[in-house]
Amino acid sequence: MNSTTRVALVTGGSGGIGRAVVERLAADGLAVGVHYAGNKARADETVAAVTSAGGRAVAVSGDVADEHAMSAAFDAVEREFGGVDVVVNTAGIMLLSPIATLDLDDLDRMHRTNIRGTFVVSQQAARRVRGGGAIINFSTSVVRTQLPGYGAYVASKGAVEAMTLVLARELRGKDITVNAVAPGPTATPLFLQGKEQATIDNLAKAAPLERLGAPQDIAEAVSFLAGPARWVNGQVLYANGGLA
């Protein structure tokens, strides 16, 4: 392996936006650790897609909220590729309900994955990412659009934005950028599941570009922050086609 090859670790990298991010970073020339929580077959399929296209990838597993599991995942990527330059936190869950009727167990599940998980991975990234690297977390455009039913999910992603901006300041002098991407409505299985076609159509028309985002649209924003965007730091990039 070329000693100049950059290395990325993508949490939740086996499906949806995460897989698109893996494939885009691999196409950009990075070796990629494809993290998964439970579906090894899907992660192996993603690795196979990268390698068949001429890239380098390895599957690593672990609960993002478990600091020991994620330390081991970072270790595995470092053993395979020699270090870590880019960490992308796409792993997350979304459970929707009006605040008044939300099952508090769902709140705790989202807190564990979206807040603690992002914190644990960011903590490992802050310790391990090499100079010239990037840490990219994931928020949501609903932080701005404030759609009913998203209260608990938005609360978790608001916390992600806050910790991201603080971490950018804490890494002063290390030449590591820390940003967040906040996608708008994006055509992934997670987004489409359980929605009526009329709802999907209305969300597609909400942005001035009058379509849903594609996972590749979000991956393009990640590619920018992971590569050429060395003067973009401590920011939230709203990738949503012009939605409010």
mmCIF file of C-alpha atoms in Angstrom:
data_model
loop_
_atom_site.group_PDB
_atom_site.id
_atom_site.type_symbol
_atom_site.label_atom_id
_atom_site.label_comp_id
_atom_site.label_asym_id
_atom_site.label_seq_id
_atom_site.Cartn_x
_atom_site.Cartn_y
_atom_site.Cartn_z
ATOM 1 C CA MET A 1 0.000 0.000 0.000
ATOM 2 C CA ASN A 2 1.272 3.458 -0.937
ATOM 3 C CA SER A 3 2.410 5.289 2.198
ATOM 4 C CA THR A 4 0.623 8.438 0.971
ATOM 5 C CA THR A 5 -2.793 6.746 0.782
ATOM 6 C CA ARG A 6 -5.281 8.357 3.124
ATOM 7 C CA VAL A 7 -7.518 6.176 5.265
ATOM 8 C CA ALA A 8 -11.147 6.656 6.312
ATOM 9 C CA LEU A 9 -13.388 4.938 8.835
ATOM 10 C CA VAL A 10 -17.111 5.249 8.106
ATOM 11 C CA THR A 11 -19.534 4.216 10.847
ATOM 12 C CA GLY A 12 -22.785 2.781 9.558
ATOM 13 C CA GLY A 13 -20.943 2.260 6.310
ATOM 14 C CA SER A 14 -22.793 -0.796 5.055
ATOM 15 C CA GLY A 15 -26.029 0.766 3.808
ATOM 16 C CA GLY A 16 -27.887 3.898 2.743
ATOM 17 C CA ILE A 17 -25.935 7.123 3.024
ATOM 18 C CA GLY A 18 -23.079 5.292 4.742
ATOM 19 C CA ARG A 19 -22.487 2.984 1.795
ATOM 20 C CA ALA A 20 -22.612 5.896 -0.647
ATOM 21 C CA VAL A 21 -20.001 7.667 1.495
ATOM 22 C CA VAL A 22 -17.783 4.571 1.520
ATOM 23 C CA GLU A 23 -17.971 4.204 -2.243
ATOM 24 C CA ARG A 24 -17.317 7.899 -2.863
ATOM 25 C CA LEU A 25 -14.302 8.063 -0.540
ATOM 26 C CA ALA A 26 -12.910 4.892 -2.096
ATOM 27 C CA ALA A 27 -13.357 6.439 -5.548
ATOM 28 C CA ASP A 28 -11.478 9.488 -4.216
ATOM 29 C CA GLY A 29 -8.550 7.172 -3.493
ATOM 30 C CA LEU A 30 -8.967 6.553 0.241
ATOM 31 C CA ALA A 31 -8.708 3.138 1.844
ATOM 32 C CA VAL A 32 -11.893 2.657 3.872
ATOM 33 C CA GLY A 33 -12.907 0.876 7.047
ATOM 34 C CA VAL A 34 -16.566 -0.110 6.600
ATOM 35 C CA HIS A 35 -18.116 -0.191 10.048
ATOM 36 C CA TYR A 36 -21.276 -2.173 10.765
ATOM 37 C CA ALA A 37 -23.218 -2.922 13.931
ATOM 38 C CA GLY A 38 -25.037 -6.148 13.091
ATOM 39 C CA ASN A 39 -25.282 -6.959 9.390
ATOM 40 C CA LYS A 40 -21.931 -8.494 8.461
ATOM 41 C CA ALA A 41 -23.167 -9.766 5.106
ATOM 42 C CA ARG A 42 -24.125 -6.275 3.984
ATOM 43 C CA ALA A 43 -20.779 -4.878 5.143
ATOM 44 C CA ASP A 44 -18.919 -7.632 3.282
ATOM 45 C CA GLU A 45 -20.968 -6.823 0.186
ATOM 46 C CA THR A 46 -19.933 -3.168 0.468
ATOM 47 C CA VAL A 47 -16.275 -4.148 0.844
ATOM 48 C CA ALA A 48 -16.591 -6.397 -2.206
ATOM 49 C CA ALA A 49 -18.092 -3.550 -4.248
ATOM 50 C CA VAL A 50 -15.169 -1.294 -3.328
ATOM 51 C CA THR A 51 -12.499 -3.878 -4.049
ATOM 52 C CA SER A 52 -14.075 -4.924 -7.358
ATOM 53 C CA ALA A 53 -13.849 -1.268 -8.413
ATOM 54 C CA GLY A 54 -10.137 -1.258 -7.597
ATOM 55 C CA GLY A 55 -10.330 0.250 -4.103
ATOM 56 C CA ARG A 56 -9.191 -0.910 -0.661
ATOM 57 C CA ALA A 57 -11.666 -1.639 2.143
ATOM 58 C CA VAL A 58 -12.091 -3.756 5.239
ATOM 59 C CA ALA A 59 -15.182 -4.475 7.360
ATOM 60 C CA VAL A 60 -15.055 -3.693 11.090
ATOM 61 C CA SER A 61 -17.808 -4.187 13.640
ATOM 62 C CA GLY A 62 -18.935 -2.750 16.950
ATOM 63 C CA ASP A 63 -21.612 -0.888 18.865
ATOM 64 C CA VAL A 64 -20.834 2.801 18.332
ATOM 65 C CA ALA A 65 -21.867 3.564 21.899
ATOM 66 C CA ASP A 66 -19.397 1.028 23.339
ATOM 67 C CA GLU A 67 -16.018 2.683 23.779
ATOM 68 C CA HIS A 68 -14.173 -0.644 23.949
ATOM 69 C CA ALA A 69 -15.784 -1.949 20.755
ATOM 70 C CA MET A 70 -15.011 1.251 18.876
ATOM 71 C CA SER A 71 -11.451 1.359 20.150
ATOM 72 C CA ALA A 72 -11.079 -2.145 18.716
ATOM 73 C CA ALA A 73 -12.614 -1.014 15.411
ATOM 74 C CA PHE A 74 -10.113 1.837 15.137
ATOM 75 C CA ASP A 75 -7.330 -0.617 16.023
ATOM 76 C CA ALA A 76 -8.427 -2.927 13.203
ATOM 77 C CA VAL A 77 -8.391 -0.129 10.616
ATOM 78 C CA GLU A 78 -4.985 1.055 11.801
ATOM 79 C CA ARG A 79 -3.581 -2.473 11.583
ATOM 80 C CA GLU A 80 -4.938 -2.933 8.075
ATOM 81 C CA PHE A 81 -4.039 0.431 6.572
ATOM 82 C CA GLY A 82 -1.501 2.057 8.908
ATOM 83 C CA GLY A 83 -3.544 4.896 10.416
ATOM 84 C CA VAL A 84 -6.745 6.934 10.208
ATOM 85 C CA ASP A 85 -7.120 10.286 8.441
ATOM 86 C CA VAL A 86 -10.883 10.693 8.062
ATOM 87 C CA VAL A 87 -13.704 9.586 10.355
ATOM 88 C CA VAL A 88 -17.302 9.851 9.144
ATOM 89 C CA ASN A 89 -20.104 9.201 11.634
ATOM 90 C CA THR A 90 -23.149 8.203 9.581
ATOM 91 C CA ALA A 91 -24.438 5.666 12.132
ATOM 92 C CA GLY A 92 -27.718 6.743 13.694
ATOM 93 C CA ILE A 93 -31.333 5.803 14.312
ATOM 94 C CA MET A 94 -34.544 7.769 13.801
ATOM 95 C CA LEU A 95 -37.693 6.998 15.801
ATOM 96 C CA LEU A 96 -40.565 9.407 15.167
ATOM 97 C CA SER A 97 -43.427 10.415 17.439
ATOM 98 C CA PRO A 98 -45.037 13.581 18.793
ATOM 99 C CA ILE A 99 -43.259 14.626 21.971
ATOM 100 C CA ALA A 100 -46.467 14.207 23.999
ATOM 101 C CA THR A 101 -46.778 10.520 23.132
ATOM 102 C CA LEU A 102 -43.140 9.457 22.649
ATOM 103 C CA ASP A 103 -42.155 6.192 24.295
ATOM 104 C CA LEU A 104 -39.262 7.257 26.508
ATOM 105 C CA ASP A 105 -37.481 4.002 25.743
ATOM 106 C CA ASP A 106 -37.237 5.281 22.152
ATOM 107 C CA LEU A 107 -35.731 8.514 23.459
ATOM 108 C CA ASP A 108 -33.127 6.513 25.359
ATOM 109 C CA ARG A 109 -32.318 4.384 22.286
ATOM 110 C CA MET A 110 -31.731 7.469 20.151
ATOM 111 C CA HIS A 111 -29.708 9.105 22.910
ATOM 112 C CA ARG A 112 -27.473 6.048 23.150
ATOM 113 C CA THR A 113 -26.800 5.703 19.433
ATOM 114 C CA ASN A 114 -27.008 9.266 18.158
ATOM 115 C CA ILE A 115 -25.481 11.182 21.068
ATOM 116 C CA ARG A 116 -23.340 8.722 23.021
ATOM 117 C CA GLY A 117 -22.357 6.886 19.840
ATOM 118 C CA THR A 118 -21.258 10.074 18.106
ATOM 119 C CA PHE A 119 -19.418 11.151 21.258
ATOM 120 C CA VAL A 120 -17.589 7.826 21.622
ATOM 121 C CA VAL A 121 -16.493 7.768 17.965
ATOM 122 C CA SER A 122 -15.546 11.459 18.038
ATOM 123 C CA GLN A 123 -13.481 10.828 21.168
ATOM 124 C CA GLN A 124 -11.570 8.035 19.462
ATOM 125 C CA ALA A 125 -11.173 10.176 16.339
ATOM 126 C CA ALA A 126 -9.823 13.110 18.362
ATOM 127 C CA ARG A 127 -7.137 10.820 19.784
ATOM 128 C CA ARG A 128 -6.215 9.021 16.563
ATOM 129 C CA VAL A 129 -6.848 11.042 13.389
ATOM 130 C CA ARG A 130 -3.581 12.152 11.824
ATOM 131 C CA GLY A 131 -2.703 15.747 11.041
ATOM 132 C CA GLY A 132 -4.346 16.973 7.861
ATOM 133 C CA GLY A 133 -7.363 14.799 8.630
ATOM 134 C CA ALA A 134 -11.074 15.394 9.070
ATOM 135 C CA ILE A 135 -13.864 14.347 11.419
ATOM 136 C CA ILE A 136 -17.364 14.528 9.934
ATOM 137 C CA ASN A 137 -20.474 13.959 12.027
ATOM 138 C CA PHE A 138 -24.085 13.769 10.885
ATOM 139 C CA SER A 139 -26.948 16.041 11.882
ATOM 140 C CA THR A 140 -30.238 16.636 10.039
ATOM 141 C CA SER A 141 -31.905 19.543 8.256
ATOM 142 C CA VAL A 142 -34.940 18.997 10.495
ATOM 143 C CA VAL A 143 -32.999 20.944 13.137
ATOM 144 C CA ARG A 144 -34.016 23.941 10.986
ATOM 145 C CA THR A 145 -37.307 22.811 9.462
ATOM 146 C CA GLN A 146 -38.742 21.693 12.826
ATOM 147 C CA LEU A 147 -41.236 19.164 11.461
ATOM 148 C CA PRO A 148 -43.776 17.783 13.958
ATOM 149 C CA GLY A 149 -42.978 14.266 15.084
ATOM 150 C CA TYR A 150 -39.215 14.737 14.935
ATOM 151 C CA GLY A 151 -38.734 16.315 18.381
ATOM 152 C CA ALA A 152 -36.692 13.558 20.044
ATOM 153 C CA TYR A 153 -34.653 12.873 16.908
ATOM 154 C CA VAL A 154 -33.875 16.556 16.437
ATOM 155 C CA ALA A 155 -32.904 16.815 20.105
ATOM 156 C CA SER A 156 -30.299 14.107 19.549
ATOM 157 C CA LYS A 157 -28.977 15.756 16.385
ATOM 158 C CA GLY A 158 -28.874 19.190 17.996
ATOM 159 C CA ALA A 159 -26.546 17.633 20.546
ATOM 160 C CA VAL A 160 -24.404 16.243 17.718
ATOM 161 C CA GLU A 161 -24.072 19.715 16.195
ATOM 162 C CA ALA A 162 -23.090 21.220 19.550
ATOM 163 C CA MET A 163 -20.390 18.664 20.334
ATOM 164 C CA THR A 164 -19.044 18.900 16.771
ATOM 165 C CA LEU A 165 -18.503 22.637 16.999
ATOM 166 C CA VAL A 166 -16.842 22.338 20.414
ATOM 167 C CA LEU A 167 -14.516 19.580 19.219
ATOM 168 C CA ALA A 168 -13.381 21.743 16.303
ATOM 169 C CA ARG A 169 -12.149 24.317 18.838
ATOM 170 C CA GLU A 170 -10.606 21.713 21.131
ATOM 171 C CA LEU A 171 -8.422 20.383 18.314
ATOM 172 C CA ARG A 172 -6.744 23.755 17.771
ATOM 173 C CA GLY A 173 -3.222 23.350 16.451
ATOM 174 C CA LYS A 174 -3.634 19.737 15.271
ATOM 175 C CA ASP A 175 -4.594 20.508 11.650
ATOM 176 C CA ILE A 176 -7.772 18.427 11.933
ATOM 177 C CA THR A 177 -11.090 19.817 10.697
ATOM 178 C CA VAL A 178 -14.335 18.914 12.451
ATOM 179 C CA ASN A 179 -17.653 19.534 10.717
ATOM 180 C CA ALA A 180 -21.151 18.117 10.442
ATOM 181 C CA VAL A 181 -23.334 17.360 7.431
ATOM 182 C CA ALA A 182 -27.082 17.936 7.827
ATOM 183 C CA PRO A 183 -28.947 16.116 5.046
ATOM 184 C CA GLY A 184 -32.437 17.008 3.928
ATOM 185 C CA PRO A 185 -34.961 14.376 2.798
ATOM 186 C CA THR A 186 -32.843 11.667 1.167
ATOM 187 C CA ALA A 187 -34.144 8.611 -0.676
ATOM 188 C CA THR A 188 -32.819 5.850 1.556
ATOM 189 C CA PRO A 189 -34.724 2.777 2.793
ATOM 190 C CA LEU A 190 -34.743 4.296 6.302
ATOM 191 C CA PHE A 191 -36.369 7.492 5.017
ATOM 192 C CA LEU A 192 -38.890 5.832 2.699
ATOM 193 C CA GLN A 193 -40.006 3.142 5.158
ATOM 194 C CA GLY A 194 -43.548 3.646 6.439
ATOM 195 C CA LYS A 195 -44.265 6.816 4.449
ATOM 196 C CA GLU A 196 -47.232 7.182 2.097
ATOM 197 C CA GLN A 197 -46.428 8.212 -1.468
ATOM 198 C CA ALA A 198 -48.221 11.537 -1.004
ATOM 199 C CA THR A 199 -45.952 12.352 1.936
ATOM 200 C CA ILE A 200 -42.869 11.440 -0.073
ATOM 201 C CA ASP A 201 -44.063 13.578 -2.997
ATOM 202 C CA ASN A 202 -44.680 16.594 -0.748
ATOM 203 C CA LEU A 203 -41.221 16.298 0.808
ATOM 204 C CA ALA A 204 -39.670 15.991 -2.655
ATOM 205 C CA LYS A 205 -41.350 19.257 -3.733
ATOM 206 C CA ALA A 206 -40.334 21.158 -0.595
ATOM 207 C CA ALA A 207 -36.839 22.022 -1.809
ATOM 208 C CA PRO A 208 -36.401 24.497 -4.691
ATOM 209 C CA LEU A 209 -34.741 21.725 -6.709
ATOM 210 C CA GLU A 210 -38.011 19.751 -6.357
ATOM 211 C CA ARG A 211 -36.594 16.305 -5.719
ATOM 212 C CA LEU A 212 -35.403 14.127 -2.888
ATOM 213 C CA GLY A 213 -31.713 13.965 -2.274
ATOM 214 C CA ALA A 214 -29.835 10.849 -3.320
ATOM 215 C CA PRO A 215 -27.292 9.187 -1.027
ATOM 216 C CA GLN A 216 -24.649 10.191 -3.572
ATOM 217 C CA ASP A 217 -25.572 13.873 -3.065
ATOM 218 C CA ILE A 218 -24.749 13.565 0.616
ATOM 219 C CA ALA A 219 -21.584 11.602 -0.119
ATOM 220 C CA GLU A 220 -20.438 14.464 -2.341
ATOM 221 C CA ALA A 221 -20.679 16.862 0.614
ATOM 222 C CA VAL A 222 -18.685 14.425 2.762
ATOM 223 C CA SER A 223 -16.054 14.109 0.029
ATOM 224 C CA PHE A 224 -15.661 17.889 0.013
ATOM 225 C CA LEU A 225 -15.205 18.078 3.777
ATOM 226 C CA ALA A 226 -12.903 15.037 3.824
ATOM 227 C CA GLY A 227 -10.635 16.329 1.092
ATOM 228 C CA PRO A 228 -10.276 19.821 -0.356
ATOM 229 C CA ALA A 229 -12.189 21.749 2.333
ATOM 230 C CA ARG A 230 -9.220 22.507 4.570
ATOM 231 C CA TRP A 231 -10.495 25.999 5.431
ATOM 232 C CA VAL A 232 -13.974 24.793 6.404
ATOM 233 C CA ASN A 233 -13.909 23.978 10.114
ATOM 234 C CA GLY A 234 -16.426 24.015 12.940
ATOM 235 C CA GLN A 235 -19.378 24.263 10.545
ATOM 236 C CA VAL A 236 -22.657 22.490 9.790
ATOM 237 C CA LEU A 237 -23.146 21.954 6.046
ATOM 238 C CA TYR A 238 -26.810 21.692 5.105
ATOM 239 C CA ALA A 239 -27.012 19.358 2.089
ATOM 240 C CA ASN A 240 -30.696 19.664 1.283
ATOM 241 C CA GLY A 241 -31.282 21.216 -2.130
ATOM 242 C CA GLY A 242 -32.153 24.608 -0.695
ATOM 243 C CA LEU A 243 -34.673 23.534 1.943
ATOM 244 C CA ALA A 244 -35.065 26.168 4.670
#
